[in-house]
XYZ file of C-alpha atoms in Angstrom:
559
model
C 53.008 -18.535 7.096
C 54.868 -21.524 8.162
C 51.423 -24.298 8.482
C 50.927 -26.328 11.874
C 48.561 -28.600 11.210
C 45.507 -29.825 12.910
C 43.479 -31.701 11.210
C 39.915 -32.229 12.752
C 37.006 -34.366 13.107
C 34.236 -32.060 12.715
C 33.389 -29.871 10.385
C 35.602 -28.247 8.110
C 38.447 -24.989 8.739
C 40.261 -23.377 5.060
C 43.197 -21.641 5.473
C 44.508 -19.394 2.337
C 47.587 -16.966 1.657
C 47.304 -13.780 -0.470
C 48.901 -14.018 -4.018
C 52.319 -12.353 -4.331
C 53.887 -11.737 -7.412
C 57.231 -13.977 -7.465
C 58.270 -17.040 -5.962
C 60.127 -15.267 -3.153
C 57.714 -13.084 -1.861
C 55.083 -15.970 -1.959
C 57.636 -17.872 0.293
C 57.772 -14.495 2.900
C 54.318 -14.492 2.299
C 53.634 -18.029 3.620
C 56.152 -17.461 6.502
C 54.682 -14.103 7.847
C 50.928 -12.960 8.283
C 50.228 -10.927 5.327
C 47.331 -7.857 6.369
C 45.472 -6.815 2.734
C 44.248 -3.292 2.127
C 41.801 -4.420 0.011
C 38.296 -3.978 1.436
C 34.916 -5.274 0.106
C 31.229 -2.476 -0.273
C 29.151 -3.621 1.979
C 25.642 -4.455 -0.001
C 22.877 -2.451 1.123
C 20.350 -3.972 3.750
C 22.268 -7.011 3.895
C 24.562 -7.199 7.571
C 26.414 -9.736 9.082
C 24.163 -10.885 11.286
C 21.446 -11.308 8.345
C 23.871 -13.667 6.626
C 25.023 -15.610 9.624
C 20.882 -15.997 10.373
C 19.835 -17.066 6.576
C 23.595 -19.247 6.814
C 21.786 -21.051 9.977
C 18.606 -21.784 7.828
C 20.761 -24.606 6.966
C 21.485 -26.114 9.516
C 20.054 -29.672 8.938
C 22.752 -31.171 10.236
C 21.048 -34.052 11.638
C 19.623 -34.931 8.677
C 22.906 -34.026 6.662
C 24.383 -36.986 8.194
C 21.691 -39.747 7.713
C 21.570 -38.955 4.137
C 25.856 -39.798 4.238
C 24.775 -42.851 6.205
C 22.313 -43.599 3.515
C 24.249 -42.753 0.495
C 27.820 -44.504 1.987
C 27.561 -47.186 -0.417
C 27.338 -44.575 -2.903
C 29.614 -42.028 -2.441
C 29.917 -40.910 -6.270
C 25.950 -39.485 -5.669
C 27.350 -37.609 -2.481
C 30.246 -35.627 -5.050
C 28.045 -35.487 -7.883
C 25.561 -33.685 -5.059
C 28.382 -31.033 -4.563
C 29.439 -30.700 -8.149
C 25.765 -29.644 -9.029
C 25.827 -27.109 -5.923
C 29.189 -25.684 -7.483
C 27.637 -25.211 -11.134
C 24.592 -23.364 -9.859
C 27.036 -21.318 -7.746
C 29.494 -20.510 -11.317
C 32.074 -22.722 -10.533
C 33.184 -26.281 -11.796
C 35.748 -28.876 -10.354
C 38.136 -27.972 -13.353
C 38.381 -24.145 -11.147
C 39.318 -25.646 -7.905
C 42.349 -27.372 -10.160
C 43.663 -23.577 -9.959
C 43.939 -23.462 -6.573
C 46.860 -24.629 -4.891
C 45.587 -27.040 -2.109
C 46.396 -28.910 0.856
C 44.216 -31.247 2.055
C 43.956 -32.928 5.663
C 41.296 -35.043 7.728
C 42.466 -37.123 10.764
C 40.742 -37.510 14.368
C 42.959 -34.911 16.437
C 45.500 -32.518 15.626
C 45.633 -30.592 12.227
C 46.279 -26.708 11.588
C 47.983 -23.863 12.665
C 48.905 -20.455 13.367
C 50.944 -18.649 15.983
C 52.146 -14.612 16.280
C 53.463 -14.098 13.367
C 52.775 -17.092 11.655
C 49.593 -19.304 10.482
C 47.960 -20.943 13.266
C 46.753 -23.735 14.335
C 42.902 -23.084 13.258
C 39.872 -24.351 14.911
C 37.056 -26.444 13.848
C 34.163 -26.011 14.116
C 34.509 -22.042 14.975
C 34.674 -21.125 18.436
C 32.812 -17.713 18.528
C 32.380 -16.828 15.650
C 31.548 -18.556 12.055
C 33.987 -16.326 9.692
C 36.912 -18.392 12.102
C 36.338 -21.336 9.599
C 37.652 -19.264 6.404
C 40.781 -17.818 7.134
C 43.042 -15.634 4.844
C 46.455 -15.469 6.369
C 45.199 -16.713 9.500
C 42.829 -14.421 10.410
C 39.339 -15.187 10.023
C 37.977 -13.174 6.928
C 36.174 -9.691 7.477
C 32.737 -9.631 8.023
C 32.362 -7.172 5.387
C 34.118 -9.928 3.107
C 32.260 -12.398 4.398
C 28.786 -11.100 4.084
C 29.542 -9.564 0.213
C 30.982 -13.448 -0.417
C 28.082 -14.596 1.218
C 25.004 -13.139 -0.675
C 26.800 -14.113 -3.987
C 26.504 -17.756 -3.130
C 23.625 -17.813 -1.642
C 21.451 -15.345 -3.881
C 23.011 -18.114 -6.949
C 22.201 -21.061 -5.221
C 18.381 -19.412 -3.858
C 17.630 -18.388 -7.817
C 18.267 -22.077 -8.777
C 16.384 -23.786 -6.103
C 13.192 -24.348 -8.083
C 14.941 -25.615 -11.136
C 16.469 -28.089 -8.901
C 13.707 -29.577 -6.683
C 13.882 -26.801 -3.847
C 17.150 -28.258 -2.987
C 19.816 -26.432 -0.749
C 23.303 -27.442 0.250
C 22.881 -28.113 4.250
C 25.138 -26.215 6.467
C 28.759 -27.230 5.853
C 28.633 -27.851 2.434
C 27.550 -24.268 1.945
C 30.511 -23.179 3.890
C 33.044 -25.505 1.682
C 31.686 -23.792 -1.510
C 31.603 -20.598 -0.345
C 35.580 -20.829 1.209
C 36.053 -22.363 -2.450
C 34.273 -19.256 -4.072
C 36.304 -16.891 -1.794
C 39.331 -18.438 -2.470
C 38.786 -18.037 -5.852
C 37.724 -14.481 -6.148
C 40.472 -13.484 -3.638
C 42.986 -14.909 -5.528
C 45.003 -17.173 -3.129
C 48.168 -18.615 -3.565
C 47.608 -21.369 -0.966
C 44.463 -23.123 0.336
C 44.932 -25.497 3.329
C 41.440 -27.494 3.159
C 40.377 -28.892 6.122
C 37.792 -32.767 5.514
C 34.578 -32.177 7.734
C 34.198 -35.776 8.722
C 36.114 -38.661 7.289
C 37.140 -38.591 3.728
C 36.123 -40.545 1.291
C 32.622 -39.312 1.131
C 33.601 -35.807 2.576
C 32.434 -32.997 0.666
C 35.684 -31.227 0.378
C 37.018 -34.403 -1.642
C 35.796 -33.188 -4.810
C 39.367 -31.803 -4.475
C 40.950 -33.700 -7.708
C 44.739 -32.181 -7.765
C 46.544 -31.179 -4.330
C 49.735 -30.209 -4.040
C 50.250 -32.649 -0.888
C 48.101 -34.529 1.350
C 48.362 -35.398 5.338
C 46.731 -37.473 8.036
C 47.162 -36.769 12.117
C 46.189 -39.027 14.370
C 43.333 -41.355 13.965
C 40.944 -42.091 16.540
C 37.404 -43.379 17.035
C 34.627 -40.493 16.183
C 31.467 -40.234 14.384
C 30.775 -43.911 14.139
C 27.517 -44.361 12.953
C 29.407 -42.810 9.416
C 32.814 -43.699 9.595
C 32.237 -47.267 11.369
C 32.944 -48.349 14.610
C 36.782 -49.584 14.091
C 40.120 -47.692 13.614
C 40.369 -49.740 10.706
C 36.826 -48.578 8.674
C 37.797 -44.603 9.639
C 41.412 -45.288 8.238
C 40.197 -46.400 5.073
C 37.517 -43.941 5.051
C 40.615 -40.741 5.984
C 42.528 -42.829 3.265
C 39.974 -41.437 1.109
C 41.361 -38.272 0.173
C 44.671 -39.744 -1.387
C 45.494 -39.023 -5.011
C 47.320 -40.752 -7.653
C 51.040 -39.229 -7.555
C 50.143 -36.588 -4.287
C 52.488 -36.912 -2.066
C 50.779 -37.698 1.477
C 52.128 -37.938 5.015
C 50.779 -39.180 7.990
C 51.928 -39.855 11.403
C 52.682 -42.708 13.602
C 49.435 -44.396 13.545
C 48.181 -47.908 15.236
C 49.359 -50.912 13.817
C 45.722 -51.980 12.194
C 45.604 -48.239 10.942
C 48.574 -47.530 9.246
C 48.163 -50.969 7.558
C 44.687 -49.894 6.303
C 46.315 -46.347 4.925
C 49.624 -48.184 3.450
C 47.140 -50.792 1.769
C 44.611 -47.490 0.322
C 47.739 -45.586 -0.760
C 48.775 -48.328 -3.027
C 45.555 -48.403 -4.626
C 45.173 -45.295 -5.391
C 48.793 -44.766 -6.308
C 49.972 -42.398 -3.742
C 53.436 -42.166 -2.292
C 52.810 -42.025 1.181
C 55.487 -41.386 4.102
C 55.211 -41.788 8.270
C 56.561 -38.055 9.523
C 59.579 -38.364 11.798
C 59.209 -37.924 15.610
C 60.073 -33.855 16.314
C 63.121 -34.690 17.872
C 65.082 -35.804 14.791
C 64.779 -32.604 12.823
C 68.438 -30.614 13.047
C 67.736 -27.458 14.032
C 70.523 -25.134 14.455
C 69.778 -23.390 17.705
C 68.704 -27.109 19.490
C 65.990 -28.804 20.507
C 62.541 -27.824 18.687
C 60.071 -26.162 21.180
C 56.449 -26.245 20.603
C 54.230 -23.459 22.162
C 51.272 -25.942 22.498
C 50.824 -28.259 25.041
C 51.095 -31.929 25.145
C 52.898 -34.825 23.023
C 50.480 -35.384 20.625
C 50.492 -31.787 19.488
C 54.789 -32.577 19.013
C 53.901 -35.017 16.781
C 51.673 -32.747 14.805
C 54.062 -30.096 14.499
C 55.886 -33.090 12.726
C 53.486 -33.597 10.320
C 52.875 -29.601 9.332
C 56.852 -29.289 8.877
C 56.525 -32.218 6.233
C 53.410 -31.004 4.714
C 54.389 -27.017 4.538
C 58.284 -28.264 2.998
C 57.131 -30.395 0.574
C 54.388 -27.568 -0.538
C 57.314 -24.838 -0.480
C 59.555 -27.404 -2.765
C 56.773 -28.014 -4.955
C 55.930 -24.656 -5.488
C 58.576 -22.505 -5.550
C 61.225 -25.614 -7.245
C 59.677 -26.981 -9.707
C 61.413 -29.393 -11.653
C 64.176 -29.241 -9.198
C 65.725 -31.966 -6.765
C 64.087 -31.544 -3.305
C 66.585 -30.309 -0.738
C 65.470 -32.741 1.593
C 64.261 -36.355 1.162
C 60.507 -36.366 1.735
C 59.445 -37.940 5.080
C 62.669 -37.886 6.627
C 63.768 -35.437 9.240
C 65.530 -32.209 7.682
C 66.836 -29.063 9.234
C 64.223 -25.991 9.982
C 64.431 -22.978 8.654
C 64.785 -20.036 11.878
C 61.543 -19.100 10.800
C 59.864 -22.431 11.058
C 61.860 -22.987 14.334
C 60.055 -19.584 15.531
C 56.656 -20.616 13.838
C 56.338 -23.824 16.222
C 57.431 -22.481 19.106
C 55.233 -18.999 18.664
C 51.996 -21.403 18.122
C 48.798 -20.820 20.142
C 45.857 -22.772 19.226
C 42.451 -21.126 21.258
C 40.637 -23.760 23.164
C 42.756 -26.022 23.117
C 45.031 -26.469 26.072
C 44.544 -22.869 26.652
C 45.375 -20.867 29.938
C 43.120 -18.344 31.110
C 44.348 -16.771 34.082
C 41.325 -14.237 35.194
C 42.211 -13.061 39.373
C 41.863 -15.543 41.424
C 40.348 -18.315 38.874
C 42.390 -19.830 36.476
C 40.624 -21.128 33.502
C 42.021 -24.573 31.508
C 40.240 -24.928 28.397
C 40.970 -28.067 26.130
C 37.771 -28.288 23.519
C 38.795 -32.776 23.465
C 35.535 -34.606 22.308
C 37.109 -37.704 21.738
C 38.559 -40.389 24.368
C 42.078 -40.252 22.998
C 41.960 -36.605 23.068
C 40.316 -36.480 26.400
C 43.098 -38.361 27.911
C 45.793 -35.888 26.245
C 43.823 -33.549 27.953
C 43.913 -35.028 31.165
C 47.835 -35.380 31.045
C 47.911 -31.905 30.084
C 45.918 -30.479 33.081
C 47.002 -32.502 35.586
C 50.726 -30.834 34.877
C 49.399 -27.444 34.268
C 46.966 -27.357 37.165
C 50.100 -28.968 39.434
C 52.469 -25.802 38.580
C 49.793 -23.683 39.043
C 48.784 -24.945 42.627
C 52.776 -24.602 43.809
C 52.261 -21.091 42.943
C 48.926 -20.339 44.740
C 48.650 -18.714 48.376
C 46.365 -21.112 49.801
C 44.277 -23.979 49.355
C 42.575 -24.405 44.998
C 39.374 -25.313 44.493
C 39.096 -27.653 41.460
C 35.642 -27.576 39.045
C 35.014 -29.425 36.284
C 32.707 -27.847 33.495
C 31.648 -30.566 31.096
C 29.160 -30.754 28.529
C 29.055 -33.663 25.293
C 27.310 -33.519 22.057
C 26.265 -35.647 19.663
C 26.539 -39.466 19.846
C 30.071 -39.181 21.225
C 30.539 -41.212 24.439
C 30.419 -38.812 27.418
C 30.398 -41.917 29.823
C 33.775 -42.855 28.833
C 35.513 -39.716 28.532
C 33.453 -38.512 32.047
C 35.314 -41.802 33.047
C 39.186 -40.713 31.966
C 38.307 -37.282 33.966
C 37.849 -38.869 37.082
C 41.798 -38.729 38.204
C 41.830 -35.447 38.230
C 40.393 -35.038 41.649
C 38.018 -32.122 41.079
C 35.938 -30.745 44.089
C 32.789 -29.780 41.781
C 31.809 -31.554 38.156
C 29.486 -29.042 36.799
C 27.153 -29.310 33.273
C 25.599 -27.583 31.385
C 24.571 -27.179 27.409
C 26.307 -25.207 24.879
C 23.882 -21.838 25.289
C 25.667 -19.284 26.086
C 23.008 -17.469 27.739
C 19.619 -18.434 28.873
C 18.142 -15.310 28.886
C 18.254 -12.195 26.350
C 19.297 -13.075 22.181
C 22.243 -14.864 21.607
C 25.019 -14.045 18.916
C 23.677 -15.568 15.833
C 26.982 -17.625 14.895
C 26.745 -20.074 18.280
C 23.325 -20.861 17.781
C 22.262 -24.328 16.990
C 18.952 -25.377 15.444
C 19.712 -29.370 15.291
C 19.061 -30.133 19.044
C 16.079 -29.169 21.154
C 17.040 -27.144 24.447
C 15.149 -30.178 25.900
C 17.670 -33.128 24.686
C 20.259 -30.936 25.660
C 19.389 -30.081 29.138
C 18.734 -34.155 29.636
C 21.765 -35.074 28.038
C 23.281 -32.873 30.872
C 21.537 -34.560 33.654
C 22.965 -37.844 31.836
C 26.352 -36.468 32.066
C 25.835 -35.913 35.882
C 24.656 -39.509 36.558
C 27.666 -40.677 34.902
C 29.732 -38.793 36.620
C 28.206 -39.646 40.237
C 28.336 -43.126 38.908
C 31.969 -43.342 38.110
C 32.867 -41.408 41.515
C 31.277 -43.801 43.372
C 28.081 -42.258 44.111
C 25.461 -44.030 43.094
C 23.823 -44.151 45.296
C 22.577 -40.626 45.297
C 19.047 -40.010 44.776
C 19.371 -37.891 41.874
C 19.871 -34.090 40.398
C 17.592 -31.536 39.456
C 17.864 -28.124 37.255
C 19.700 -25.674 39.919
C 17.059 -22.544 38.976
C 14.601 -21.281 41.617
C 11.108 -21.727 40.824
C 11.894 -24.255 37.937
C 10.139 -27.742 38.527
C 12.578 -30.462 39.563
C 13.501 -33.028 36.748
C 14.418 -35.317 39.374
C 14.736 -35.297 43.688
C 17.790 -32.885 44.716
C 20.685 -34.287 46.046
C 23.836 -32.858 48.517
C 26.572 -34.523 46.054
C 29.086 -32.111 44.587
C 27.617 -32.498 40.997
C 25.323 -29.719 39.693
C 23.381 -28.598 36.447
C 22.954 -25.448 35.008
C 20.679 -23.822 32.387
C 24.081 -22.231 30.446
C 27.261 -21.715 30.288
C 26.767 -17.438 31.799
C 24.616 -19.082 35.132
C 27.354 -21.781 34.904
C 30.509 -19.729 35.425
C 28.609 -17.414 37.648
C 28.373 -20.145 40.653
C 32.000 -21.461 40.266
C 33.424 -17.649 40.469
C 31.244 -16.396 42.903
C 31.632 -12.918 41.783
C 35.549 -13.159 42.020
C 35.717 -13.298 37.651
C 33.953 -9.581 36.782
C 34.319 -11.093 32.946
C 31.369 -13.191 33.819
C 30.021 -11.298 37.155
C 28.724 -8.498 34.968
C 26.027 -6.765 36.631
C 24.216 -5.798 33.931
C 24.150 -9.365 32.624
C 20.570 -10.669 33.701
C 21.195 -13.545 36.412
C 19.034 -16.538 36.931
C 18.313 -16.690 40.440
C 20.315 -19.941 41.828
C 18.200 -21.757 44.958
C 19.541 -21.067 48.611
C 20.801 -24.915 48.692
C 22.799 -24.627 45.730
C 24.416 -20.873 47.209
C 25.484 -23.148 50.616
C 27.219 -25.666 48.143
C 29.963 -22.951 46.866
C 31.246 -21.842 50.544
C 34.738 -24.144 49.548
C 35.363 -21.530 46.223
C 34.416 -18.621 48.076
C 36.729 -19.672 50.817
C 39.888 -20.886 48.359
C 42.989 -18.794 47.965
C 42.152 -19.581 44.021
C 39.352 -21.402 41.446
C 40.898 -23.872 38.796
C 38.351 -24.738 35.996
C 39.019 -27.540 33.291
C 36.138 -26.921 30.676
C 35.959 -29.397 28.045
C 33.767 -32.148 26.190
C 32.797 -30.002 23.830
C 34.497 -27.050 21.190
C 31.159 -25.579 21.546
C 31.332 -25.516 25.162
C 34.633 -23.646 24.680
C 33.811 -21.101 22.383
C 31.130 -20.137 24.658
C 33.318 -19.530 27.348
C 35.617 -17.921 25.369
C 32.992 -15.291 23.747
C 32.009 -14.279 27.559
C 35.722 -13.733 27.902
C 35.781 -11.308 25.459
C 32.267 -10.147 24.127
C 33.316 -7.183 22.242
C 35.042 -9.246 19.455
C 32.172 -11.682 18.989
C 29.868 -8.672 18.201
């Protein structure tokens, strides 16, 4: 499995390969998707969905990330924290020294996969919660998962009392379990993905990788990383290691001096990947299956990272073939790994009928505005195609304390006839799938934080003057006086895509899906999509948001 990396800002993705038995297979291995044939009993009484329901028990997230706030200053409590979760569970740092590792952080971009390759994975999961531990790319069974499960957590539950009731909180149970798994299962590579940061990141009790990298830094999660590209480089910085090799790419001027000035601290060689278009490849000019520049420049950084690993591993004590941070030529299989990439959710196509759905899950404003460039291209080839006139709809939605005002504010060029919000809830009626539901935010905050995103919007369209919005659901009392602007909110994402369609999707116009009935007003509004040759969607703010979509699109593989 050849790696593309994208290295993430929010919560963590681990990629492993199978063990082969030589140094050649191992290398086939890592350059095509391996399937096992080993299978794992399924314990009585205890499903899938029990685990993924007990795994959301943990979900303190909130409260998770005050404590990191808190305990900045002292980040050796925060690892000594995690090294006392991994001794309940069996395991000490001195077993994750067996596993071959490759650790990234960074603010957009990091890893992989693509046909039959490793792909670039996704973070946090999309549909389901098994897509953040990955062997050979895929997500891990849910039989796997759910054995692997109860033997952390039935360790970690008989312990509690002996250690003050105390419980890892929702990600750091998923590092230790991908750590257990990776363990048990044998690996022969893990590709770790930081959570947030670096320094203080759970996933940096990590003492010996086999190489390091860093995409591209932006501003995210200030309140813990600090409000200047200069605090979150010395905080991604963190993960370095005295004699691991570590590459990064081109980064701001006040960034990369931050990461040069860390690396010599710590004692870390660290090289700037090349841009894509000085590797030699034999057949020509490298293509990239994914979208946009910035993902060219991580394909950079995953050739450096996944060469240096095969060198290490398979050569060692020999003379690299290739000096380390400098362009070299690609192997046909690596040539076919970046050009076979797909990353879901992120500048993904979805071409349903008549609607067209663009799907970038950007959070961040640099990321927004790749995603922006992206979709104004896309959108444009698509329209030159079309029969008649294109109806354009933003679906938004923003979590967290990310700034939706300014990214609602790079979105504005894009000329859409509709901005619509709503939260990440997939459904507002009948049970959702346990592994997209979210106990850290009242449906209350995230309904308002909807209506927030609509004034914004109005506000940057120039709008404001406007009267208001109100909750588009008959019979529901009105938040605030209705207005006629081209701006609405919805309950979820289901009642959501059912008003831009207009029952020309049938993945979303199910009829045995319960409907929430949508006022007469608000039915008036959609006569320009019923009327357009086609529907062009851009849904983004939010991976959540995404995945959401995405399990609607196919909601017999998120069962």
């Amino acid at each position: 499995m050849v790696c593309m990396w994208r290295v993430c800002h929010w919560g963590s993705v681990f990629a492993a390969r199978l063990q082969r038995k030589d140094c050649g297979s191992r290398l086939a291995g890592f350059l095509f998707r391996y399937s096992s044939t080993k299978t794992a009993p399924q314990i009585p009484g205890m499903q899938y969905q029990d685990a993924i329901c007990t795994l959301n028990t943990l979900q303190t997230n909130a409260s998770a990330l005050e404590q990191v706030r808190r305990g900045r200053s002292h980040p050796q409590l925060q690892l000594q924290a995690m090294k006392s979760f991994l001794e309940r569970v069996g395991l000490t740092v001195e077993d994750l020294d067996h596993l071959n590792i490759i650790h990234v952080t960074g603010t957009k971009g990091k890893v992989m996969k693509s046909g039959s390759t490793l792909l670039f994975c996704s973070s946090p999961h999309l549909v389901q919660v098994r897509e953040r531990i990955r062997i050979n790319g895929q997500p891990i069974g849910k039989e796997l998962f759910t054995k692997y499960f109860w033997q952390v957590y039935g360790r970690l539950e008989e312990t509690k009392e002996a250690h003050g009731g105390t419980m890892p909180a929702y990600f750091r149970f998923l590092t230790i379990l991908a750590f257990h798994v990776f363990l048990q299962e044998k690996v022969d590579l893990a590709v770790i993905e930081v959570g947030i940061g670096g320094a203080y990141d759970c996933t940096n009790i990590i003492r010996r990788p086999w190489v390091c990298g860093i995409s591209s830094l932006g501003i995210d999660h200030t309140p813990i990383l600090g409000d200047t590209i200069e605090k979150i480089a010395w905080q991604k910085g963190g993960i370095f290691k005295p004699g691991v090799p570590a590459f990064t790419v081109k980064q701001p001027e006040d960034a990369m001096a931050v990461l040069r000035e860390r690396a010599k601290e710590i004692g870390c060689p660290l090289w700037v990947c090349p841009e894509l278009e000085d590797y030699h490849a034999d057949c020509g000019p490298l293509r990239v299956g994914l979208a946009g520049q910035h993902q060219r420049i991580n394909a950079s950084l995953a050739l450096q990272l996944s060469q240096t690993w095969l060198q290490k591993r398979c050569l060692p004590g020999r003379v690299f073939e290739f000096s380390m941070g400098n362009p070299f030529n690609p192997s046909p299989i690596m040539v076919k790994a970046l050009a076979d990439t797909e990353w879901p959710g992120r500048n993904q196509t979805v071409k349903h009928g008549a609607v067209t759905y663009f799907l970038d899950g950007a959070h961040t404003i640099r990321s927004m505005q790749a995603c922006v460039d992206w979709f104004i291209d896309a959108a444009a080839q698509h329209e030159r195609k079309a029969s008649g006139p294109v109806a354009r709809v933003l679906l938004f939605n923003a979590t967290g304390e990310r700034d939706s005002a300014a990214m609602i504010k790079v979105l504005v060029p894009c000329h859409f006839d509709f901005a619509v919000f709503c939260p990440n809830i997939t459904e507002a009626i009948s049970s959702c799938n346990a592994d997209q539901q979210n106990f850290n935010v009242s449906v209350e905050n995230m309904l308002t934080r909807c209506l927030d995103n609509e004034r914004s919007w109005r506000l940057h369209t120039s709008r404001a003057d406007s009267n208001g919005s109100q909750l588009l659901i008959e019979d529901s009392l009105p938040l605030v006086p209705e207005n006629k602007a081209e701006t609405l909110v919805f309950p979820c994402i289901l009642s959501a895509l059912q008003w831009i369609t207009q029952g020309r999707d049938s993945a979303v116009a199910d009829s045995a899906k319960m409907v929430l009935p949508v006022k007469p007003s608000i039915k008036d509004k959609a006569a320009p999509l019923r009327d357009a040759a086609e529907i062009h969607v851009l849904i983004t703010g939010s991976l959540h948001l995404v995945g959401g979509v995405l399990k609607h699109f196919d909601p017999v593989s998120s069962k």
